[in-house]
């Protein structure tokens, strides 16, 4: 195992982002009320909400999507490149275009196209960015993220979506409390279990599905290993054939009725000779045979805000066992231009 033998400036940037992500997220929530109210009014009026992003921003939107649906909004998360290739029919709807840098090439191409009957808003961390100059925007505090893999930007973007949910009438006291006093569970046992795995599968349901997808992306970026993200139901439909001792499975167990599905997946993994890692927000008894990482029993944005930093810690520590200069990309850039 590589033990940080080569100090990485990229890793230092990521760790610096994470140290301040909760404070910046709190400031973001406090400053978002005015634009959040405008978005909420538009979404109520149109009853249709499109969440548009690329990369990590899309996975934030995937986590937000089921929360908006629970509030009675017909919400869909979709990648910007898909809309560029095949635009949706021009109908009344609300759209949030998400780009932490405010300069993602595909997002700017969409902004340049006529909105028609679509009422557009933005979500960004850069108040001076092209998207912020073009649209009414939810603005994250603290400026753009400098670390390569998305960490702080994800938490802030989720918190900005929580501000819209609050404007739609969903209380966010638990989310704000967790930003002030975040849980800090140990991931040491999980790291030991996953250290020698060659392939990784992340799986969640509901709002945790998007967080699983973000975790897989981050691991591929930082550790340069194959990582899949499968919504819990999709995991059962064929991909179970991949299970084996060299596969690391990370299950995100939600509170409520969906907790039963995660328990069933864990039993399947154990029967295949594996020991899955379970980030558990169910509030139920730990799953026998799994490595259980207990988190407060929560739903909605409070659940993802509690979970995300702990999952980030595990992903980064896995990467540190495999890559000498973690966070220093070989082929990617922080801001991706148009295709």
XYZ file of C-alpha atoms in Angstrom:
339
model
C 0.000 0.000 0.000
C 1.234 3.484 -0.895
C 1.295 5.654 2.205
C 1.579 9.182 0.888
C 5.244 8.603 0.134
C 5.052 11.400 -2.442
C 3.265 14.501 -1.115
C 0.636 15.630 -3.606
C -0.297 19.237 -4.208
C -3.520 17.939 -5.749
C -4.410 16.076 -2.574
C -3.616 19.145 -0.490
C -6.064 21.187 -2.579
C -8.804 18.590 -2.166
C -8.273 18.377 1.587
C -8.353 22.174 1.871
C -11.677 22.240 0.026
C -13.129 19.634 2.353
C -12.026 21.461 5.492
C -14.148 24.454 4.581
C -17.022 22.808 2.746
C -19.455 22.811 5.668
C -18.897 26.478 6.516
C -19.246 27.505 2.883
C -22.380 25.374 2.532
C -23.959 27.109 5.541
C -23.169 30.513 4.052
C -24.580 29.354 0.713
C -27.855 28.300 2.297
C -28.157 31.598 4.145
C -27.587 33.627 0.978
C -29.807 31.682 -1.389
C -33.296 32.550 -0.171
C -34.200 35.185 -2.777
C -33.301 33.205 -5.884
C -34.551 29.969 -4.293
C -37.965 31.595 -3.837
C -38.012 32.592 -7.529
C -37.167 29.053 -8.603
C -39.779 27.584 -6.270
C -42.462 29.926 -7.625
C -41.556 29.038 -11.200
C -41.516 25.285 -10.460
C -44.912 25.466 -8.752
C -46.314 27.348 -11.732
C -44.895 25.025 -14.389
C -45.035 21.803 -12.295
C -42.052 20.658 -14.395
C -38.423 20.973 -13.316
C -35.421 20.076 -15.445
C -32.075 19.678 -13.644
C -29.219 20.020 -16.135
C -25.522 19.422 -15.524
C -22.406 17.481 -16.482
C -20.122 15.206 -14.471
C -20.415 15.672 -10.725
C -23.029 18.399 -11.194
C -25.303 15.877 -12.882
C -24.960 13.480 -9.965
C -25.883 16.267 -7.540
C -28.984 16.794 -9.664
C -29.673 13.050 -9.562
C -29.645 13.222 -5.765
C -31.962 16.250 -5.781
C -34.389 14.811 -8.336
C -36.326 12.424 -6.025
C -36.555 15.069 -3.305
C -38.281 17.465 -5.701
C -40.585 14.675 -6.838
C -41.579 14.031 -3.224
C -42.611 17.694 -3.120
C -45.009 17.208 -6.031
C -42.730 18.580 -8.761
C -42.253 16.555 -11.959
C -38.438 16.670 -11.825
C -35.911 15.094 -14.188
C -32.114 15.229 -14.056
C -30.491 15.089 -17.493
C -27.002 15.719 -18.866
C -26.498 18.845 -20.959
C -24.805 16.967 -23.790
C -27.941 14.867 -24.312
C -30.078 17.990 -24.643
C -27.624 19.466 -27.123
C -27.867 16.345 -29.278
C -31.615 15.887 -28.899
C -33.448 18.961 -27.548
C -36.720 18.575 -25.713
C -39.924 19.948 -27.255
C -40.573 23.582 -26.406
C -43.000 23.458 -23.511
C -43.507 25.437 -20.297
C -41.049 24.246 -17.658
C -38.456 25.411 -15.151
C -34.786 24.550 -15.622
C -31.773 24.770 -13.301
C -28.477 24.687 -15.206
C -25.722 23.569 -12.852
C -22.012 24.282 -13.351
C -19.739 24.782 -10.353
C -17.310 26.762 -12.509
C -20.082 28.552 -14.366
C -18.113 27.915 -17.556
C -18.797 24.303 -18.568
C -18.819 24.179 -22.353
C -22.032 22.203 -22.759
C -23.913 24.377 -20.291
C -22.845 27.554 -22.071
C -23.955 26.104 -25.389
C -27.386 25.475 -23.914
C -27.564 28.996 -22.493
C -26.812 30.349 -25.964
C -29.825 28.537 -27.420
C -33.262 30.191 -27.252
C -35.124 29.341 -24.069
C -38.555 29.323 -25.673
C -41.122 28.680 -22.939
C -38.477 27.312 -20.575
C -37.731 29.565 -17.597
C -34.041 29.172 -16.799
C -32.003 29.559 -13.645
C -28.409 28.696 -12.827
C -26.449 27.130 -9.970
C -22.753 27.926 -9.704
C -19.909 28.706 -7.328
C -18.601 31.633 -9.393
C -20.618 34.840 -9.143
C -18.620 36.362 -12.028
C -18.926 33.407 -14.390
C -20.655 33.426 -17.786
C -23.656 31.517 -16.446
C -24.030 33.930 -13.520
C -24.003 36.849 -15.948
C -26.615 35.174 -18.140
C -29.155 33.746 -15.681
C -30.585 34.377 -12.207
C -28.356 32.068 -10.168
C -28.048 30.285 -6.898
C -24.477 31.201 -5.924
C -22.323 29.017 -3.702
C -20.116 30.751 -1.152
C -16.331 30.675 -1.225
C -15.648 30.773 -4.957
C -14.864 27.995 -7.408
C -13.394 24.701 -6.329
C -9.670 24.351 -6.976
C -9.229 20.648 -6.210
C -9.557 18.292 -9.178
C -12.201 15.856 -7.941
C -15.492 17.409 -6.848
C -15.888 17.496 -3.065
C -16.787 20.925 -1.679
C -18.744 21.852 -4.802
C -20.994 18.811 -4.348
C -21.916 19.638 -0.764
C -22.545 23.288 -1.610
C -24.648 22.417 -4.656
C -26.759 20.000 -2.614
C -27.257 22.704 -0.004
C -28.380 25.176 -2.671
C -30.949 22.641 -3.869
C -32.026 22.300 -0.219
C -32.691 26.038 -0.196
C -35.125 25.581 -3.084
C -36.772 22.685 -1.252
C -37.141 24.969 1.780
C -38.814 27.585 -0.431
C -41.164 24.835 -1.642
C -42.174 24.204 1.965
C -39.916 21.345 3.061
C -38.214 22.152 6.409
C -34.423 21.912 6.266
C -33.537 22.227 9.960
C -31.888 18.803 10.013
C -29.758 19.643 6.987
C -28.590 22.913 8.516
C -27.877 21.200 11.847
C -25.703 18.621 10.111
C -23.753 21.353 8.339
C -23.046 22.912 11.728
C -22.197 19.610 13.443
C -21.372 16.963 10.837
C -21.049 13.301 11.814
C -17.560 11.829 11.517
C -17.795 8.017 11.462
C -14.633 5.946 11.121
C -13.986 4.381 7.709
C -10.885 2.449 8.810
C -12.502 -1.018 8.683
C -13.989 -0.260 5.281
C -10.605 0.829 3.971
C -8.990 -2.405 5.110
C -11.726 -4.434 3.443
C -11.493 -2.593 0.120
C -7.726 -2.080 -0.086
C -7.049 -5.036 -2.402
C -10.184 -4.874 -4.541
C -9.749 -4.396 -8.285
C -13.270 -3.270 -9.249
C -15.803 -1.277 -7.242
C -19.581 -1.037 -7.286
C -21.467 1.766 -5.544
C -25.207 1.380 -5.115
C -28.008 3.420 -3.603
C -31.689 4.169 -4.059
C -33.758 7.342 -3.963
C -31.665 10.400 -3.209
C -28.725 8.124 -2.376
C -28.511 6.850 -5.989
C -26.978 10.130 -7.141
C -24.504 10.073 -4.265
C -23.454 6.538 -5.261
C -22.877 7.775 -8.807
C -20.806 10.680 -7.543
C -18.744 8.327 -5.383
C -17.947 6.066 -8.340
C -16.911 9.057 -10.462
C -14.637 10.380 -7.714
C -12.964 6.992 -7.262
C -12.309 6.677 -10.998
C -10.862 10.190 -11.070
C -8.604 9.799 -8.057
C -7.705 6.085 -7.891
C -7.871 5.344 -11.642
C -9.694 2.057 -11.106
C -12.946 0.748 -12.642
C -15.966 1.791 -10.602
C -19.633 1.300 -11.428
C -22.638 3.041 -9.932
C -25.880 1.087 -10.011
C -29.253 2.150 -8.695
C -30.307 -0.502 -6.196
C -32.972 -2.090 -8.376
C -30.706 -2.094 -11.433
C -27.984 -3.861 -9.433
C -30.261 -6.886 -9.093
C -30.998 -7.185 -12.823
C -27.899 -8.939 -14.140
C -24.872 -7.158 -12.645
C -24.887 -9.523 -9.662
C -22.887 -11.864 -11.902
C -19.815 -9.677 -11.380
C -19.688 -10.380 -7.646
C -16.577 -12.036 -6.282
C -13.720 -11.584 -3.795
C -11.916 -8.978 -5.952
C -14.987 -6.726 -6.199
C -15.590 -4.061 -3.598
C -19.251 -3.227 -2.993
C -20.290 -0.026 -1.247
C -23.995 0.085 -0.414
C -25.788 3.231 0.694
C -28.676 2.093 2.889
C -31.501 4.643 3.183
C -34.072 5.131 5.874
C -37.607 3.906 5.296
C -38.956 1.062 3.147
C -35.962 1.064 0.776
C -33.688 -0.111 3.610
C -34.975 -3.655 3.056
C -33.650 -3.697 -0.503
C -30.148 -2.709 0.648
C -30.235 -5.489 3.230
C -31.120 -8.001 0.514
C -28.228 -6.829 -1.663
C -25.862 -7.127 1.287
C -26.942 -10.741 1.876
C -26.371 -11.539 -1.807
C -22.855 -10.086 -1.626
C -22.056 -12.089 1.514
C -23.307 -15.288 -0.129
C -20.884 -14.563 -3.000
C -17.942 -14.595 -0.585
C -17.680 -10.838 -0.137
C -18.034 -8.433 2.749
C -19.873 -5.315 1.562
C -19.381 -1.884 3.084
C -22.704 -0.352 4.117
C -23.142 3.354 4.847
C -26.260 2.982 6.946
C -28.799 5.782 7.390
C -31.668 3.403 8.116
C -31.629 3.581 11.903
C -32.140 -0.195 11.904
C -29.907 -2.949 13.282
C -26.496 -3.384 11.606
C -26.419 -5.949 8.809
C -24.678 -9.188 9.898
C -21.582 -9.993 7.865
C -21.216 -6.478 6.449
C -18.979 -3.608 7.501
C -21.552 -1.145 8.785
C -20.827 2.577 8.972
C -23.624 4.063 11.029
C -24.998 7.522 10.228
C -28.060 9.297 11.654
C -31.410 7.982 10.346
C -32.374 10.695 7.874
C -34.069 11.288 4.541
C -33.931 13.906 1.806
C -31.199 16.512 1.710
C -30.321 15.897 5.354
C -29.429 12.307 4.449
C -27.124 13.209 1.576
C -25.476 16.013 3.551
C -24.743 13.558 6.380
C -23.461 10.863 4.028
C -21.392 12.690 1.428
C -18.350 13.789 3.490
C -17.919 10.318 5.013
C -18.081 8.716 1.569
C -15.575 11.267 0.283
C -13.148 10.351 3.050
C -13.323 6.664 2.136
C -12.861 7.301 -1.595
C -9.865 9.571 -1.065
C -8.203 7.101 1.306
C -8.707 4.261 -1.186
C -7.036 6.427 -3.820
C -4.116 7.098 -1.485
C -3.369 3.358 -1.400
C -3.118 3.190 -5.194
C -1.868 6.472 -6.646
C 1.316 8.265 -5.655
C 0.161 11.788 -6.506
C -3.527 11.740 -5.702
C -5.543 14.572 -7.204
C -3.103 15.390 -9.998
C -4.930 14.357 -13.188
C -3.175 12.878 -16.205
C -5.773 13.565 -18.894
C -8.585 15.681 -17.486
C -9.122 19.360 -16.767
C -11.297 20.997 -14.150
C -13.379 22.889 -16.717
C -14.402 20.929 -19.798
C -14.980 22.913 -22.961
C -17.496 22.192 -25.738
C -17.141 19.008 -27.753
